[in-house]
Amino acid sequence: MTVTRRTVLGGMGLAALAAAMPGGAALAQNRTIRHYWWGNPERDKRTFAVIEAFQKKHPGITVSGETIGWGDYWTKMATQTAGRNMADLVQMDHRFLFEYVGRGALQPLDDHIGKTLMLDGFDQGPLDGGKVDGKLYALNIGSNSQMVVFNARVFKDARVEFDPYSWTHEDFARIAAEITKASGGRVKGTDDFSTYIEYLEAWVRQRGHEFYDNDGNVAATAEDAASFFQYWDDLRKADAVAPRDRALMLDPALAERGVVKGDTAMSLIWSNQIVGVQDLMQDEAGPAMLPHLAGGQPGQFIKPSMFLSLSRDAKDVDAAMAYMNDWVNDPEITGILGLERGIPCSPKVREALAPSFSSIEKRTVDYFTAIQDKVGPLPMPQPKGAGEVRDAFMRTASNVILGSQTPADAGAEFIDDAQSIIERAR
């Protein structure tokens, strides 16, 4: 469901607006821009608060906020792109950046840097993550990494102790079974992660190669995918995983994750999402890395959690850039956002936020600090067609969960389908 909100608030003169836009003249009154993002209740609450704060500072600009869940976000984005009706500013993911730049759907930001978009002192790595062919098409609004979030009370009750930064796949399977047994089956050890291609990609990296090679072809093998499906099939047979109906809820909202509902001890999220998860839980949410392959390579990586991008269809670029600049520089607005979208890539913003960190935000920063030397490099942006590959993976994983395909057959079929999709998309 799409939620929209438009508010026009007064209280500041045009002189103040001009001062808020470095190097820019005051904007005319009655300008409107649209901001489209994938969200959850916590993110939506913060974003609408940002919109209100921005409009108070810039009374000549109205911001229309449009939010929808991740599962439907990209379908709507594709429809708007095809209809040339994209929002002025869109939330972009690293996975789809090259694809949308390739479609000509995004505008580069380079000409605005140092004028209406101030990026002095920003971490270079997160900025580079938004570049395509040397041009900046996407502004990082937070960095994050993969995370297994766990219910600390359930772990304590089951007397489970582990190192959340060095545990292995064998440790994960053992712990999931121990928690299920300790709770008498009332709490399963873990949600079923087998429908998440992001976890398969880490599984592949742990084996020494990327899911996609530098030419955009599928480098993952049928054996990689089959072993992944087999691992999760074994966990299901051990009764250590959430029931099948839960596993078949593809891309569930945070409120539907087992660790939030209280019927599993572990769920798979991105690190920025732990703020929203904790907001929905009474027990303490603990952060852990993805399990490691013993003797393998790092599978996990630090990535831009999400970007703000200027769309091809933006009608008021100056107003859009004023909004984007405040998102990463204005103390009031960055204070409202906190760490919900990830770790800000401005050292000044991080320093300003630190005194007001909540307990869960401090845990997020501590987690981020602890994993720095335990992760691999950021993968190349994925090729055109990667979104369709992700859909094909979820269908194939669902077949294994339903028992209609063996892990071996599913692994071989998925890799063939994935390469065919990539070749068609070129």
PDB file of C-alpha atoms in Angstrom, residues 148-149 172 176 180 188-200 228-252 256-259 263-269 290 393-394 396-403:
ATOM      1  CA  VAL A 148      21.819 -12.375  11.799  1.00  0.00           C
ATOM      2  CA  VAL A 149      19.675 -10.764  14.493  1.00  0.00           C
ATOM      3  CA  PHE A 172      24.715 -22.096  13.427  1.00  0.00           C
ATOM      4  CA  ALA A 176      19.401 -23.664  15.972  1.00  0.00           C
ATOM      5  CA  THR A 180      14.429 -25.694  19.354  1.00  0.00           C
ATOM      6  CA  LYS A 188      12.411 -22.717  16.488  1.00  0.00           C
ATOM      7  CA  GLY A 189      16.090 -21.970  16.197  1.00  0.00           C
ATOM      8  CA  THR A 190      15.909 -19.825  13.088  1.00  0.00           C
ATOM      9  CA  ASP A 191      13.855 -18.429  10.259  1.00  0.00           C
ATOM     10  CA  ASP A 192      14.468 -20.193   6.946  1.00  0.00           C
ATOM     11  CA  PHE A 193      17.090 -18.137   5.107  1.00  0.00           C
ATOM     12  CA  SER A 194      17.074 -20.329   2.003  1.00  0.00           C
ATOM     13  CA  THR A 195      14.908 -17.940  -0.039  1.00  0.00           C
ATOM     14  CA  TYR A 196      17.373 -15.056   0.377  1.00  0.00           C
ATOM     15  CA  ILE A 197      19.719 -14.834  -2.609  1.00  0.00           C
ATOM     16  CA  GLU A 198      21.816 -12.390  -0.581  1.00  0.00           C
ATOM     17  CA  TYR A 199      22.783 -15.283   1.701  1.00  0.00           C
ATOM     18  CA  LEU A 200      23.555 -17.546  -1.254  1.00  0.00           C
ATOM     19  CA  PHE A 228      23.224 -24.203  -0.075  1.00  0.00           C
ATOM     20  CA  PHE A 229      19.803 -25.772  -0.636  1.00  0.00           C
ATOM     21  CA  GLN A 230      20.992 -29.026   0.985  1.00  0.00           C
ATOM     22  CA  TYR A 231      22.229 -27.201   4.098  1.00  0.00           C
ATOM     23  CA  TRP A 232      18.808 -25.658   4.658  1.00  0.00           C
ATOM     24  CA  ASP A 233      16.987 -28.869   3.782  1.00  0.00           C
ATOM     25  CA  ASP A 234      19.003 -30.616   6.504  1.00  0.00           C
ATOM     26  CA  LEU A 235      18.047 -27.899   9.007  1.00  0.00           C
ATOM     27  CA  ARG A 236      14.370 -28.354   8.138  1.00  0.00           C
ATOM     28  CA  LYS A 237      14.639 -32.104   8.641  1.00  0.00           C
ATOM     29  CA  ALA A 238      16.217 -31.420  12.048  1.00  0.00           C
ATOM     30  CA  ASP A 239      13.150 -29.327  12.973  1.00  0.00           C
ATOM     31  CA  ALA A 240      15.424 -26.346  13.628  1.00  0.00           C
ATOM     32  CA  VAL A 241      13.700 -23.978  11.190  1.00  0.00           C
ATOM     33  CA  ALA A 242      10.426 -22.046  11.145  1.00  0.00           C
ATOM     34  CA  PRO A 243       7.466 -23.896   9.600  1.00  0.00           C
ATOM     35  CA  ARG A 244       7.024 -24.038   5.852  1.00  0.00           C
ATOM     36  CA  ASP A 245       4.285 -21.400   5.677  1.00  0.00           C
ATOM     37  CA  ARG A 246       6.615 -18.881   7.305  1.00  0.00           C
ATOM     38  CA  ALA A 247       9.473 -19.781   4.967  1.00  0.00           C
ATOM     39  CA  LEU A 248       7.229 -19.204   1.943  1.00  0.00           C
ATOM     40  CA  MET A 249       6.487 -15.620   3.015  1.00  0.00           C
ATOM     41  CA  LEU A 250       8.949 -14.113   0.553  1.00  0.00           C
ATOM     42  CA  ASP A 251      10.467 -10.750   1.548  1.00  0.00           C
ATOM     43  CA  PRO A 252       8.416 -10.527   4.758  1.00  0.00           C
ATOM     44  CA  GLU A 256       6.588 -10.763  10.224  1.00  0.00           C
ATOM     45  CA  ARG A 257      10.124 -11.969  10.988  1.00  0.00           C
ATOM     46  CA  GLY A 258      10.219 -14.825  13.461  1.00  0.00           C
ATOM     47  CA  VAL A 259      12.541 -13.062  15.892  1.00  0.00           C
ATOM     48  CA  ASP A 263       8.544 -17.955  17.436  1.00  0.00           C
ATOM     49  CA  THR A 264      12.134 -18.149  16.158  1.00  0.00           C
ATOM     50  CA  ALA A 265      15.394 -17.091  17.784  1.00  0.00           C
ATOM     51  CA  MET A 266      17.155 -15.803  14.659  1.00  0.00           C
ATOM     52  CA  SER A 267      16.270 -13.848  11.527  1.00  0.00           C
ATOM     53  CA  LEU A 268      18.277 -12.517   8.588  1.00  0.00           C
ATOM     54  CA  ILE A 269      18.391  -8.739   8.099  1.00  0.00           C
ATOM     55  CA  LEU A 290      26.617 -14.414   8.889  1.00  0.00           C
ATOM     56  CA  PHE A 393      15.937 -17.901  -7.019  1.00  0.00           C
ATOM     57  CA  MET A 394      12.990 -17.391  -4.680  1.00  0.00           C
ATOM     58  CA  THR A 396      13.401 -22.338  -6.984  1.00  0.00           C
ATOM     59  CA  ALA A 397      14.049 -22.160  -3.224  1.00  0.00           C
ATOM     60  CA  SER A 398      10.297 -22.402  -2.651  1.00  0.00           C
ATOM     61  CA  ASN A 399      10.188 -25.601  -4.704  1.00  0.00           C
ATOM     62  CA  VAL A 400      12.817 -27.154  -2.432  1.00  0.00           C
ATOM     63  CA  ILE A 401      10.902 -26.073   0.676  1.00  0.00           C
ATOM     64  CA  LEU A 402       7.719 -27.627  -0.738  1.00  0.00           C
ATOM     65  CA  GLY A 403       9.584 -30.839  -1.557  1.00  0.00           C
TER      66      GLY A 403
END
